[in-house]
Short mmCIF file of C-alpha atoms in Angstrom, two decimals:
data_model
loop_
_atom_site.label_atom_id
_atom_site.label_comp_id
_atom_site.label_asym_id
_atom_site.label_seq_id
_atom_site.Cartn_x
_atom_site.Cartn_y
_atom_site.Cartn_z
CA MET L 1 -9.40 55.74 -20.81
CA ILE L 2 -11.65 54.03 -22.06
CA ILE L 3 -10.80 51.43 -24.75
CA PRO L 4 -13.38 49.81 -26.78
CA ASN L 5 -12.04 46.34 -26.71
CA PRO L 6 -9.65 45.65 -23.77
CA LEU L 7 -7.36 42.42 -23.33
CA ILE L 8 -7.53 42.75 -19.69
CA TYR L 9 -9.82 44.59 -17.58
CA PHE L 10 -9.23 45.39 -14.12
CA ASP L 11 -12.51 46.42 -12.65
CA LYS L 12 -12.71 47.79 -8.87
CA VAL L 13 -10.26 45.36 -7.63
CA SER L 14 -9.39 45.28 -3.84
CA LYS L 15 -7.44 42.50 -2.06
CA VAL L 16 -7.06 42.69 1.81
CA TYR L 17 -5.17 39.89 3.08
CA SER L 18 -6.47 41.96 7.11
CA PRO L 19 -7.73 45.09 7.91
CA THR L 20 -4.16 46.72 8.32
CA SER L 21 -2.58 44.73 5.51
CA ILE L 22 -4.60 46.29 2.19
CA ALA L 23 -2.48 45.49 -1.04
CA LEU L 24 -4.54 46.47 -3.26
CA GLU L 25 -7.57 49.39 -3.05
CA ASP L 26 -10.39 49.89 -5.99
CA VAL L 27 -7.85 49.55 -8.34
CA SER L 28 -9.30 49.94 -12.11
CA PHE L 29 -7.55 49.77 -15.26
CA THR L 30 -7.63 48.43 -18.79
CA ILE L 31 -4.81 47.05 -21.28
CA ALA L 32 -5.06 47.36 -25.06
CA PRO L 33 -3.60 44.52 -27.64
CA ASN L 34 -0.47 45.05 -28.44
CA GLU L 35 0.42 46.90 -25.58
CA PHE L 36 3.87 47.52 -23.42
CA ILE L 37 2.56 48.72 -19.77
CA SER L 38 4.91 48.80 -16.64
CA VAL L 39 3.63 48.84 -13.18
CA VAL L 40 5.79 50.68 -11.08
CA GLY L 41 5.87 51.35 -7.10
CA GLN L 42 7.90 50.47 -4.43
CA SER L 43 7.94 47.59 -2.37
CA GLY L 44 5.01 45.98 -1.02
CA ALA L 45 2.64 49.27 -3.60
CA GLY L 46 0.83 46.24 -4.65
CA LYS L 47 2.94 45.11 -7.99
CA SER L 48 2.41 41.19 -7.35
CA THR L 49 -0.37 41.38 -5.90
CA LEU L 50 -1.64 42.94 -8.86
CA LEU L 51 -0.19 39.90 -11.35
CA LYS L 52 -0.83 37.33 -9.15
CA LEU L 53 -4.50 38.01 -9.40
CA LEU L 54 -4.16 38.37 -13.12
CA LEU L 55 -2.75 34.65 -13.22
CA ALA L 56 -5.66 33.66 -10.44
CA GLU L 57 -2.71 32.40 -8.04
CA ASP L 58 -4.97 34.15 -6.05
CA ARG L 59 -8.50 35.78 -5.71
CA PRO L 60 -9.70 39.49 -5.04
CA THR L 61 -11.29 40.41 -2.04
CA SER L 62 -13.75 42.14 -4.31
CA GLY L 63 -13.84 43.18 -7.68
CA LYS L 64 -13.34 41.38 -11.14
CA VAL L 65 -10.19 40.97 -13.76
CA PHE L 66 -11.36 40.15 -17.21
CA PHE L 67 -10.09 38.71 -19.81
CA GLU L 68 -10.80 39.37 -22.49
CA SER L 69 -14.45 39.16 -22.01
CA SER L 70 -14.19 36.06 -18.80
CA ASP L 71 -13.74 36.64 -15.64
CA ILE L 72 -10.69 35.03 -14.70
CA HIS L 73 -11.81 34.49 -11.16
CA ALA L 74 -15.15 32.74 -12.21
CA ALA L 75 -13.48 30.15 -14.42
CA SER L 76 -13.43 26.49 -13.08
CA ARG L 77 -10.60 24.24 -12.34
CA GLU L 78 -10.57 22.72 -15.61
CA GLU L 79 -10.96 25.77 -17.24
CA LEU L 80 -7.94 27.79 -15.58
CA PRO L 81 -5.03 25.76 -17.44
CA PHE L 82 -6.70 27.13 -20.66
CA ILE L 83 -7.00 30.86 -19.75
CA ARG L 84 -3.18 30.53 -18.50
CA ARG L 85 -1.72 29.15 -21.67
CA ARG L 86 -2.47 32.36 -23.95
CA MET L 87 -0.29 34.02 -20.41
CA GLY L 88 3.31 33.58 -20.80
CA VAL L 89 4.79 34.67 -17.09
CA VAL L 90 8.35 35.55 -16.22
CA PHE L 91 9.67 35.76 -12.79
CA GLN L 92 12.28 37.70 -10.38
CA ASP L 93 13.74 33.90 -9.68
CA TYR L 94 13.21 32.58 -12.57
CA ARG L 95 11.33 29.50 -11.68
CA LEU L 96 12.57 27.03 -14.16
CA LEU L 97 11.83 23.10 -13.65
CA PRO L 98 14.90 22.37 -11.93
CA GLN L 99 15.20 18.53 -13.35
CA LYS L 100 14.58 20.05 -16.82
CA THR L 101 17.02 21.20 -19.45
CA ALA L 102 16.69 24.69 -20.46
CA TYR L 103 14.97 22.84 -24.08
CA GLU L 104 12.31 20.62 -21.93
CA ASN L 105 11.29 23.57 -19.82
CA VAL L 106 10.63 25.46 -22.88
CA ALA L 107 9.47 22.58 -24.51
CA PHE L 108 6.55 21.73 -21.35
CA ALA L 109 4.48 25.11 -21.95
CA LEU L 110 3.76 23.17 -25.44
CA GLU L 111 3.44 19.58 -23.94
CA ALA L 112 1.28 20.59 -20.78
CA GLY L 113 -0.90 22.46 -23.63
CA GLY L 114 -1.51 19.17 -26.09
CA LYS L 115 0.49 20.40 -28.75
CA GLU L 116 1.64 17.98 -31.11
CA ASP L 117 5.39 16.57 -31.14
CA ASP L 118 6.55 18.17 -34.41
CA ASP L 119 5.39 21.34 -33.89
CA ILE L 120 7.34 21.50 -30.33
CA LYS L 121 10.63 20.03 -32.85
CA HIS L 122 9.72 23.56 -34.83
CA ASP L 123 9.01 25.95 -32.47
CA VAL L 124 10.78 25.32 -29.57
CA PRO L 125 14.66 25.43 -31.33
CA GLN L 126 13.29 28.83 -33.25
CA VAL L 127 12.25 30.70 -29.32
CA LEU L 128 15.67 29.20 -28.04
CA GLU L 129 17.22 30.86 -30.97
CA LEU L 130 15.31 33.98 -30.49
CA VAL L 131 16.55 34.71 -26.95
CA GLY L 132 20.12 33.31 -28.05
CA LEU L 133 20.50 29.93 -26.16
CA MET L 134 20.71 27.79 -28.49
CA ASP L 135 23.78 26.12 -27.83
CA LYS L 136 22.80 25.82 -24.13
CA SER L 137 19.58 23.86 -25.12
CA TRP L 138 20.39 20.68 -23.09
CA HIS L 139 21.52 22.55 -19.98
CA PHE L 140 19.98 22.06 -16.80
CA PRO L 141 19.18 25.13 -15.05
CA HIS L 142 21.74 24.73 -12.22
CA GLU L 143 24.49 25.00 -15.08
CA LEU L 144 23.05 28.53 -16.40
CA SER L 145 23.65 32.03 -15.38
CA GLY L 146 21.33 34.38 -14.26
CA GLY L 147 20.82 35.98 -17.55
CA GLU L 148 20.51 33.18 -19.21
CA LYS L 149 17.69 31.56 -16.67
CA GLN L 150 15.51 34.06 -17.48
CA ARG L 151 16.54 34.35 -21.20
CA VAL L 152 15.36 30.37 -21.16
CA ALA L 153 12.42 31.78 -18.63
CA ILE L 154 11.80 33.85 -21.80
CA ALA L 155 11.72 31.63 -24.28
CA ARG L 156 9.12 29.26 -22.20
CA ALA L 157 6.71 32.13 -21.87
CA ILE L 158 6.37 33.19 -25.47
CA VAL L 159 6.83 29.64 -26.95
CA SER L 160 2.93 29.28 -26.63
CA ARG L 161 2.69 32.84 -28.08
CA PRO L 162 0.21 33.78 -25.83
CA ASP L 163 -1.42 36.70 -25.77
CA VAL L 164 -0.16 38.42 -23.31
CA VAL L 165 3.67 38.10 -21.27
CA ILE L 166 3.22 39.08 -17.56
CA ALA L 167 7.12 39.68 -16.15
CA ASP L 168 7.28 40.26 -12.48
CA GLU L 169 10.74 42.04 -11.68
CA PRO L 170 12.46 39.78 -14.42
CA THR L 171 15.35 41.98 -13.97
CA GLY L 172 15.26 42.30 -9.95
CA ASN L 173 18.34 39.46 -9.71
CA LEU L 174 20.12 40.91 -12.64
CA ASP L 175 23.15 42.83 -13.07
CA PRO L 176 23.18 45.84 -16.11
CA LEU L 177 24.40 44.42 -19.06
CA ASN L 178 21.79 41.29 -18.34
CA THR L 179 18.79 43.40 -17.34
CA LEU L 180 19.36 45.16 -21.00
CA GLU L 181 19.45 42.14 -22.89
CA ILE L 182 15.89 41.19 -20.76
CA ILE L 183 14.40 44.39 -21.27
CA ARG L 184 15.06 44.64 -25.28
CA LEU L 185 13.81 40.67 -25.45
CA LEU L 186 10.74 42.07 -24.05
CA GLU L 187 10.23 44.96 -26.17
CA LYS L 188 11.22 42.44 -29.30
CA VAL L 189 8.27 40.18 -27.81
CA ASN L 190 6.12 43.24 -28.27
CA ASP L 191 7.18 44.17 -31.83
CA LEU L 192 6.01 41.03 -32.55
CA GLY L 193 2.44 41.78 -31.54
CA THR L 194 2.36 40.62 -27.87
CA THR L 195 0.68 42.08 -25.07
CA VAL L 196 3.75 42.81 -22.34
CA ILE L 197 3.24 43.83 -18.85
CA LEU L 198 6.56 44.16 -16.92
CA ALA L 199 6.12 45.41 -13.10
CA THR L 200 9.55 46.76 -11.86
CA HIS L 201 10.92 49.34 -9.60
CA ASP L 202 13.75 49.82 -11.84
CA LYS L 203 13.70 53.91 -12.49
CA GLU L 204 16.62 53.51 -15.46
CA ILE L 205 13.97 50.82 -16.92
CA ILE L 206 11.09 52.77 -16.90
CA ASN L 207 13.09 55.63 -17.93
CA SER L 208 14.72 54.37 -21.37
CA LEU L 209 11.66 52.32 -22.04
CA LYS L 210 9.18 55.56 -23.01
CA ARG L 211 5.94 53.62 -22.95
CA ARG L 212 2.77 53.81 -20.78
CA VAL L 213 3.28 53.48 -17.37
CA VAL L 214 0.83 52.70 -14.37
CA THR L 215 2.09 53.65 -10.48
CA LEU L 216 0.69 51.85 -7.56
CA GLU L 217 0.84 53.48 -3.97
CA LYS L 218 0.36 51.71 -1.48
CA GLY L 219 -2.19 49.34 -3.05
CA LYS L 220 -4.01 52.36 -5.10
CA LEU L 221 -3.55 53.22 -8.60
CA VAL L 222 -1.83 57.34 -8.15
CA ARG L 223 -0.89 57.88 -11.94
CA ASP L 224 -1.71 56.33 -15.58
CA GLU L 225 0.46 57.95 -18.73
CA GLN L 226 1.25 57.56 -21.57
CA ARG L 227 5.34 57.61 -22.03
CA GLY L 228 5.52 57.84 -18.67
CA ARG L 229 8.45 58.60 -16.41
CA TYR L 230 9.41 57.49 -13.31
CA VAL L 231 8.01 59.62 -10.63
CA LEU L 232 7.93 58.78 -6.83
CA MET R 1 -11.38 16.15 -19.95
CA ALA R 2 -10.72 12.59 -21.60
CA MET R 3 -6.71 12.04 -21.56
CA ASP R 4 -5.40 11.73 -25.18
CA LYS R 5 -2.83 8.81 -26.27
CA ILE R 6 -0.02 11.77 -26.46
CA THR R 7 -0.43 13.30 -23.02
CA PHE R 8 -0.52 9.70 -21.83
CA ARG R 9 2.72 9.01 -23.34
CA ARG R 10 4.28 12.18 -22.30
CA ILE R 11 3.51 11.63 -18.91
CA LEU R 12 4.96 8.30 -19.11
CA LYS R 13 7.70 9.67 -20.33
CA TRP R 14 8.02 12.30 -17.29
CA GLY R 15 7.51 9.68 -14.62
CA PHE R 16 10.25 7.62 -16.25
CA LEU R 17 12.71 10.42 -16.49
CA ASN R 18 11.87 12.23 -13.20
CA PHE R 19 12.62 8.32 -11.80
CA PHE R 20 16.15 8.24 -13.06
CA ARG R 21 16.74 12.25 -12.37
CA ASN R 22 15.86 12.15 -8.91
CA GLY R 23 18.38 9.54 -8.12
CA VAL R 24 19.04 9.70 -4.66
CA VAL R 25 15.08 10.10 -3.48
CA SER R 26 14.17 7.40 -5.85
CA ALA R 27 16.16 5.41 -4.33
CA ALA R 28 15.66 6.54 -0.74
CA THR R 29 11.85 5.90 -1.88
CA VAL R 30 12.22 2.70 -3.57
CA LEU R 31 13.97 1.73 0.09
CA VAL R 32 11.35 2.76 2.04
CA ILE R 33 8.45 0.83 0.43
CA SER R 34 10.73 -1.93 0.20
CA LEU R 35 11.06 -2.14 4.09
CA SER R 36 7.33 -1.44 4.61
CA ILE R 37 6.45 -4.20 1.97
CA PHE R 38 9.03 -6.36 3.62
CA MET R 39 7.13 -6.28 6.66
CA ILE R 40 4.10 -6.87 5.27
CA GLY R 41 5.74 -10.01 3.39
CA SER R 42 6.81 -11.24 6.59
CA VAL R 43 3.81 -11.37 8.31
CA ILE R 44 2.03 -12.69 5.77
CA VAL R 45 4.58 -15.88 5.45
CA GLY R 46 5.12 -15.94 9.02
CA SER R 47 1.54 -16.47 9.91
CA ALA R 48 0.90 -18.89 7.34
CA PHE R 49 3.65 -20.85 8.98
CA LEU R 50 2.64 -19.81 12.07
CA SER R 51 -1.32 -21.31 11.66
CA GLY R 52 0.67 -24.35 10.21
CA ILE R 53 2.56 -25.27 13.12
CA ILE R 54 0.26 -24.90 15.09
CA SER R 55 -2.43 -27.23 12.89
CA SER R 56 0.25 -30.04 12.76
CA LEU R 57 0.34 -29.45 16.44
CA GLU R 58 -3.62 -29.55 16.77
CA GLU R 59 -3.49 -32.81 14.63
CA LYS R 60 -1.21 -34.54 17.11
CA VAL R 61 -3.00 -34.02 20.04
CA ASP R 62 -5.80 -36.67 20.93
CA ILE R 63 -6.41 -38.74 23.72
CA SER R 64 -6.90 -42.33 24.17
CA ALA R 65 -9.07 -44.59 26.11
CA TYR R 66 -8.63 -47.74 26.57
CA PHE R 67 -10.81 -50.89 27.98
CA LYS R 68 -10.77 -53.26 29.89
CA THR R 69 -9.62 -57.00 28.11
CA GLY R 70 -12.89 -58.62 27.17
CA ALA R 71 -14.90 -55.61 26.93
CA PRO R 72 -17.45 -56.82 24.70
CA GLU R 73 -16.50 -54.95 21.23
CA GLU R 74 -20.17 -53.95 20.70
CA GLN R 75 -20.49 -51.92 23.10
CA ILE R 76 -17.07 -50.27 22.24
CA LEU R 77 -18.52 -49.38 19.26
CA ALA R 78 -21.32 -48.19 20.62
CA LEU R 79 -19.62 -46.02 22.67
CA LYS R 80 -17.54 -44.90 19.31
CA LYS R 81 -21.34 -43.90 17.87
CA ASP R 82 -21.72 -41.85 20.79
CA LEU R 83 -18.26 -40.32 20.81
CA GLU R 84 -19.11 -39.04 17.07
CA ALA R 85 -22.26 -37.67 17.68
CA LEU R 86 -20.99 -35.09 19.96
CA PRO R 87 -20.04 -31.45 18.71
CA GLU R 88 -16.46 -31.44 20.35
CA VAL R 89 -15.54 -34.52 18.79
CA ARG R 90 -13.71 -34.51 15.28
CA ALA R 91 -12.62 -37.93 14.49
CA VAL R 92 -12.72 -41.41 16.36
CA LYS R 93 -10.22 -44.63 15.57
CA TYR R 94 -10.99 -47.79 17.43
CA ILE R 95 -7.66 -49.88 17.90
CA SER R 96 -8.41 -53.68 18.45
CA ALA R 97 -6.07 -55.26 20.51
CA ASP R 98 -5.08 -57.61 17.80
CA GLU R 99 -4.24 -54.47 15.89
CA ALA R 100 -2.47 -52.71 19.06
CA LEU R 101 -0.62 -55.86 18.93
CA ALA R 102 0.24 -56.41 15.35
CA ALA R 103 1.31 -52.45 15.13
CA PHE R 104 3.72 -53.00 18.33
CA ARG R 105 5.03 -55.65 16.41
CA GLU R 106 5.30 -53.41 13.32
CA ARG R 107 7.19 -51.56 15.26
CA HIS R 108 10.01 -53.31 16.74
CA ILE R 109 10.94 -55.55 13.58
CA GLY R 110 13.71 -56.88 14.01
CA ASP R 111 13.77 -56.32 17.80
CA GLU R 112 14.68 -60.13 18.96
CA ALA R 113 14.58 -59.54 22.53
CA ILE R 114 11.03 -57.89 22.66
CA LEU R 115 9.26 -60.18 20.05
CA GLN R 116 10.57 -63.27 22.59
CA SER R 117 9.61 -61.20 25.61
CA LEU R 118 5.82 -61.04 23.58
CA GLU R 119 6.29 -65.07 23.18
CA VAL R 120 6.99 -65.33 26.54
CA VAL R 121 4.02 -63.21 27.98
CA GLY R 122 2.06 -65.50 25.87
CA ALA R 123 -1.62 -63.77 25.70
CA ASN R 124 -2.21 -60.44 24.11
CA PRO R 125 -1.01 -57.90 26.33
CA PHE R 126 -2.62 -55.10 24.99
CA SER R 127 -6.26 -53.54 25.51
CA SER R 128 -8.36 -52.42 22.63
CA SER R 129 -8.45 -48.54 22.75
CA LEU R 130 -10.46 -45.72 21.39
CA GLU R 131 -8.53 -42.66 19.76
CA ILE R 132 -10.21 -39.60 19.69
CA LYS R 133 -9.20 -36.35 18.18
CA ALA R 134 -11.26 -33.04 19.27
CA HIS R 135 -12.05 -29.69 16.71
CA ASP R 136 -10.35 -27.85 19.30
CA SER R 137 -7.90 -28.57 21.83
CA SER R 138 -9.75 -27.17 24.40
CA LYS R 139 -12.22 -29.81 24.35
CA TYR R 140 -10.33 -32.32 25.76
CA ASP R 141 -11.84 -32.03 29.04
CA ALA R 142 -15.35 -32.27 28.47
CA ILE R 143 -14.69 -35.22 25.82
CA SER R 144 -12.33 -36.77 29.21
CA LYS R 145 -15.18 -36.44 31.43
CA PHE R 146 -18.23 -37.64 29.29
CA LEU R 147 -15.97 -40.94 29.07
CA GLU R 148 -15.48 -40.64 32.91
CA LYS R 149 -19.21 -39.78 34.16
CA GLY R 150 -21.07 -41.98 31.09
CA SER R 151 -22.53 -45.33 31.11
CA TYR R 152 -19.74 -46.90 29.59
CA GLY R 153 -17.33 -46.29 32.71
CA GLY R 154 -17.58 -50.28 33.39
CA ILE R 155 -15.74 -51.32 30.18
CA LEU R 156 -13.01 -48.65 30.82
CA ASP R 157 -9.77 -49.88 32.13
CA ALA R 158 -8.64 -48.40 35.44
CA ASP R 159 -5.48 -48.40 37.24
CA SER R 160 -5.07 -49.72 40.83
CA SER R 161 -6.01 -46.36 42.04
CA GLY R 162 -9.41 -46.52 40.02
CA GLN R 163 -7.86 -44.08 37.86
CA LYS R 164 -9.62 -44.52 34.60
CA LYS R 165 -7.36 -45.29 31.67
CA ILE R 166 -7.61 -42.46 29.58
CA THR R 167 -4.36 -39.94 28.51
CA TYR R 168 -6.03 -37.12 28.83
CA ARG R 169 -5.70 -37.31 32.69
CA GLN R 170 -1.64 -37.76 32.21
CA ASN R 171 -1.21 -35.21 30.20
CA GLN R 172 -3.92 -32.55 30.81
CA PHE R 173 -1.62 -29.79 31.49
CA VAL R 174 0.48 -30.11 28.29
CA ILE R 175 -2.63 -30.26 26.42
CA ASP R 176 -3.97 -27.03 28.16
CA ARG R 177 -0.72 -25.39 28.19
CA LEU R 178 -0.19 -25.76 24.66
CA SER R 179 -4.23 -25.36 23.58
CA SER R 180 -3.65 -21.38 25.68
CA LEU R 181 -0.47 -21.09 24.04
CA LEU R 182 -1.73 -21.77 20.30
CA SER R 183 -4.60 -19.16 20.83
CA THR R 184 -2.85 -16.69 22.47
CA SER R 185 -0.07 -16.53 19.84
CA ARG R 186 -2.85 -16.26 17.18
CA ARG R 187 -4.03 -13.12 19.34
CA ILE R 188 -1.00 -11.75 19.59
CA GLY R 189 0.30 -12.78 15.80
CA PHE R 190 -2.29 -10.99 14.21
CA ALA R 191 -2.10 -8.07 16.38
CA VAL R 192 1.61 -7.49 15.78
CA SER R 193 1.27 -7.52 12.15
CA LEU R 194 -1.83 -5.07 12.11
CA ILE R 195 0.45 -2.62 14.03
CA LEU R 196 3.30 -3.57 11.78
CA ALA R 197 1.29 -3.24 8.86
CA VAL R 198 -0.06 0.41 10.00
CA ILE R 199 3.78 1.52 10.95
CA ALA R 200 4.81 0.38 8.00
CA LEU R 201 2.07 2.44 5.77
CA MET R 202 3.07 5.38 7.20
CA VAL R 203 6.57 5.94 6.94
CA ALA R 204 5.93 4.73 3.52
CA TYR R 205 3.31 8.03 3.24
CA SER R 206 5.42 10.72 5.00
CA THR R 207 8.44 9.46 3.04
CA VAL R 208 6.79 9.78 -0.47
CA ARG R 209 5.30 12.93 0.84
CA LEU R 210 8.54 14.21 1.65
CA ALA R 211 9.40 13.90 -1.87
CA ILE R 212 6.79 15.73 -3.06
CA TYR R 213 6.79 18.29 -0.79
CA ASN R 214 10.66 19.30 -2.18
CA SER R 215 8.58 19.68 -5.59
CA ARG R 216 6.06 21.85 -4.65
CA ASP R 217 7.65 25.20 -6.39
CA GLU R 218 7.49 23.49 -9.62
CA ILE R 219 4.16 22.38 -8.62
CA SER R 220 3.06 25.49 -8.51
CA VAL R 221 5.36 26.65 -11.96
CA MET R 222 3.82 23.93 -13.61
CA GLN R 223 0.30 25.15 -13.21
CA LEU R 224 0.73 28.25 -13.68
CA VAL R 225 2.63 27.83 -17.46
CA GLY R 226 -1.00 26.59 -18.01
CA ALA R 227 0.22 22.11 -16.82
CA SER R 228 -3.79 20.80 -16.46
CA ARG R 229 -3.94 18.76 -13.10
CA ALA R 230 -3.81 15.51 -14.61
CA PHE R 231 -0.88 16.36 -16.46
CA ILE R 232 1.45 17.34 -13.26
CA ARG R 233 0.01 14.31 -11.15
CA GLY R 234 0.37 12.10 -13.55
CA PRO R 235 4.53 11.60 -13.78
CA PHE R 236 3.99 11.59 -9.94
CA LEU R 237 1.69 8.26 -10.17
CA VAL R 238 3.56 6.95 -13.06
CA GLU R 239 6.98 7.29 -10.74
CA GLY R 240 5.01 6.01 -7.93
CA ILE R 241 4.26 2.87 -9.82
CA ILE R 242 7.82 2.19 -10.76
CA HIS R 243 8.99 2.78 -7.40
CA GLY R 244 6.67 0.13 -6.06
CA ILE R 245 7.57 -2.44 -8.84
CA ILE R 246 11.49 -2.21 -7.77
CA ALA R 247 10.56 -2.41 -4.48
CA SER R 248 8.97 -5.93 -4.44
CA PHE R 249 11.50 -7.10 -6.57
CA PHE R 250 14.32 -5.99 -3.96
CA THR R 251 12.07 -7.32 -1.38
CA LEU R 252 11.52 -10.86 -2.58
CA ALA R 253 15.11 -10.40 -3.31
CA LEU R 254 15.30 -9.87 0.68
CA LEU R 255 12.95 -12.06 1.46
CA TYR R 256 14.54 -15.22 0.16
CA PRO R 257 17.53 -15.42 1.89
CA ALA R 258 16.16 -14.47 5.00
CA PHE R 259 14.16 -17.05 4.92
CA TRP R 260 16.61 -19.66 3.56
CA LEU R 261 18.34 -19.13 6.80
CA MET R 262 15.53 -18.93 8.93
CA GLY R 263 14.27 -22.10 7.33
CA ASN R 264 17.21 -24.24 8.22
CA LYS R 265 16.50 -23.29 11.66
CA THR R 266 12.56 -23.86 12.08
CA SER R 267 13.02 -27.61 10.61
CA ALA R 268 15.23 -28.32 13.27
CA LEU R 269 13.03 -27.04 15.87
CA PHE R 270 9.47 -28.24 14.70
CA GLY R 271 10.63 -30.70 12.59
CA GLY R 272 9.12 -31.63 8.86
CA VAL R 273 7.63 -27.99 8.98
CA ASN R 274 10.05 -25.55 7.40
CA VAL R 275 9.34 -21.95 6.06
CA PHE R 276 11.61 -21.70 3.34
CA GLN R 277 9.76 -24.43 1.54
CA TYR R 278 6.31 -22.87 2.18
CA PHE R 279 8.43 -19.36 0.75
CA LEU R 280 9.38 -21.25 -2.15
CA SER R 281 6.55 -23.16 -2.96
CA ASN R 282 3.63 -20.00 -2.45
CA ILE R 283 6.80 -17.94 -4.06
CA LEU R 284 4.64 -16.69 -7.08
CA GLN R 285 1.74 -15.44 -4.63
CA ILE R 286 3.91 -13.88 -2.41
CA PHE R 287 5.20 -11.44 -5.15
CA PHE R 288 1.68 -10.91 -6.43
CA ILE R 289 0.82 -9.53 -3.29
CA LEU R 290 4.12 -7.35 -2.71
CA LEU R 291 3.84 -6.38 -5.97
CA VAL R 292 0.15 -5.30 -5.66
CA ALA R 293 0.98 -3.98 -1.77
CA GLY R 294 4.39 -1.82 -3.49
CA VAL R 295 2.48 -0.15 -6.22
CA LEU R 296 -0.38 0.77 -4.24
CA LEU R 297 1.58 2.01 -1.81
CA GLY R 298 3.76 3.99 -3.94
CA VAL R 299 0.67 5.25 -5.60
CA LEU R 300 -1.83 6.22 -3.44
CA SER R 301 0.59 8.10 -1.04
CA ALA R 302 1.59 9.58 -4.26
CA TYR R 303 -1.62 10.58 -5.11
CA ILE R 304 -2.91 11.65 -1.43
CA ALA R 305 0.53 13.47 -1.13
CA ILE R 306 0.10 15.94 -4.18
CA ARG R 307 -3.26 16.81 -4.03
CA ARG R 308 -2.91 19.19 -1.33
CA TYR R 309 0.13 21.51 -3.61
CA LEU R 310 -2.69 21.62 -6.68
CA LYS R 311 -4.30 24.02 -5.20
CA VAL R 312 -2.87 27.38 -6.59
#
């Protein structure tokens, strides 16, 4: 499918760790602004590698990844933070900064981007309110439950109003109720106009979302369907 | 990218906050840096004190040549001139027989028995002498030979066996031992302080590196959230500065009683030279050196250690 102005474009991307370990093979697809796209596949299918390449945590062996019109992996070390500030990221293991409170974790994303203090004081409570953690603002991560930590992580990912939120197995460590809440939150984020990329292997989630699904199998893109279902 | 004021302020804030929130790790780092600069401080004061002892001992070493009674003064003064022309000689002092007598009387003032015995002798029993100081205690042998073999042998006093009256021969053993002891202790002192300083640096660097290794996951998250390298590194450097400043105060507080204890012992051993006095009179310079060493150690260790985790 050709989209005129894609937000993200994977162009024949391969990632080869060694001849016997090929994480991604010739993967091409585009993501439009405001899309909610799920990347599914079994463990080791290449979901995490795909997201790592998008975050420039790792480089592709061949092919290119474009964010708007710029090649992410051609960006210099100085330019990279600016690209990353336009992406919010959520991990399976939360990855909050352990020495900082919930509020400070969220504020960090803005401080790193050089936002004014007044804007931070205005935006952070608003986002914490959105994820329902206003009363736990001053708790440190070790004082929060798994679901609460993940909501802080989502707040951190969306507070700088990024163009895209990338969630890598965000519900992997959560119980069904918390899983549902996190997915509802991501849908809300998408409704507010942000592109969401969700990597998961949770069948229930995919089938309840009824959004676009890209399926990876052994590093290859095998299916790309609008209103997809989890088929493996 | 030039750092703006707001970023600088945030880096300072996080440096301080992290220092306090890292409680145990901060305390351990301060302790290890203190240990390192404690060694540096002891080496500085110790080596200054050692060279103080050495030069005060060297000051005490001299040789004297005694002349026959009635040796003409102009010849002695000519010898003095010749000696002064030697490159090894630092100073020559002429003590005439009369001056020697006056000095003797001065020393024994109030001691009637000795002063009376002088009266009994009648004539001045002292001979005139030259007191010679060399630049270096190893040069006394050459000076002594110059005196014995030179053309002035005739006016030098000699004992019954014909041995010229030069104090070097009598003290030769002590002077030789002292001069080799001094040069060896200088060399050993330098080597030991160098080794200690290197060990101290390595231990401090390893500790800081371990602390930053602990934060490696945080560092990679900060990068993924879009923080610039300077914004991530800054607070660690601020922490390093705080570690160094606290460590230098702490070390000074440790050195004070240590040198005070040592001071009592050393002044008993070496007479006037007191390591505590030296420490007190140079306390500002010593603190400044400790401060610079501590802060450099803290900041440079952090700077080098964090580099490898800023690569994502």
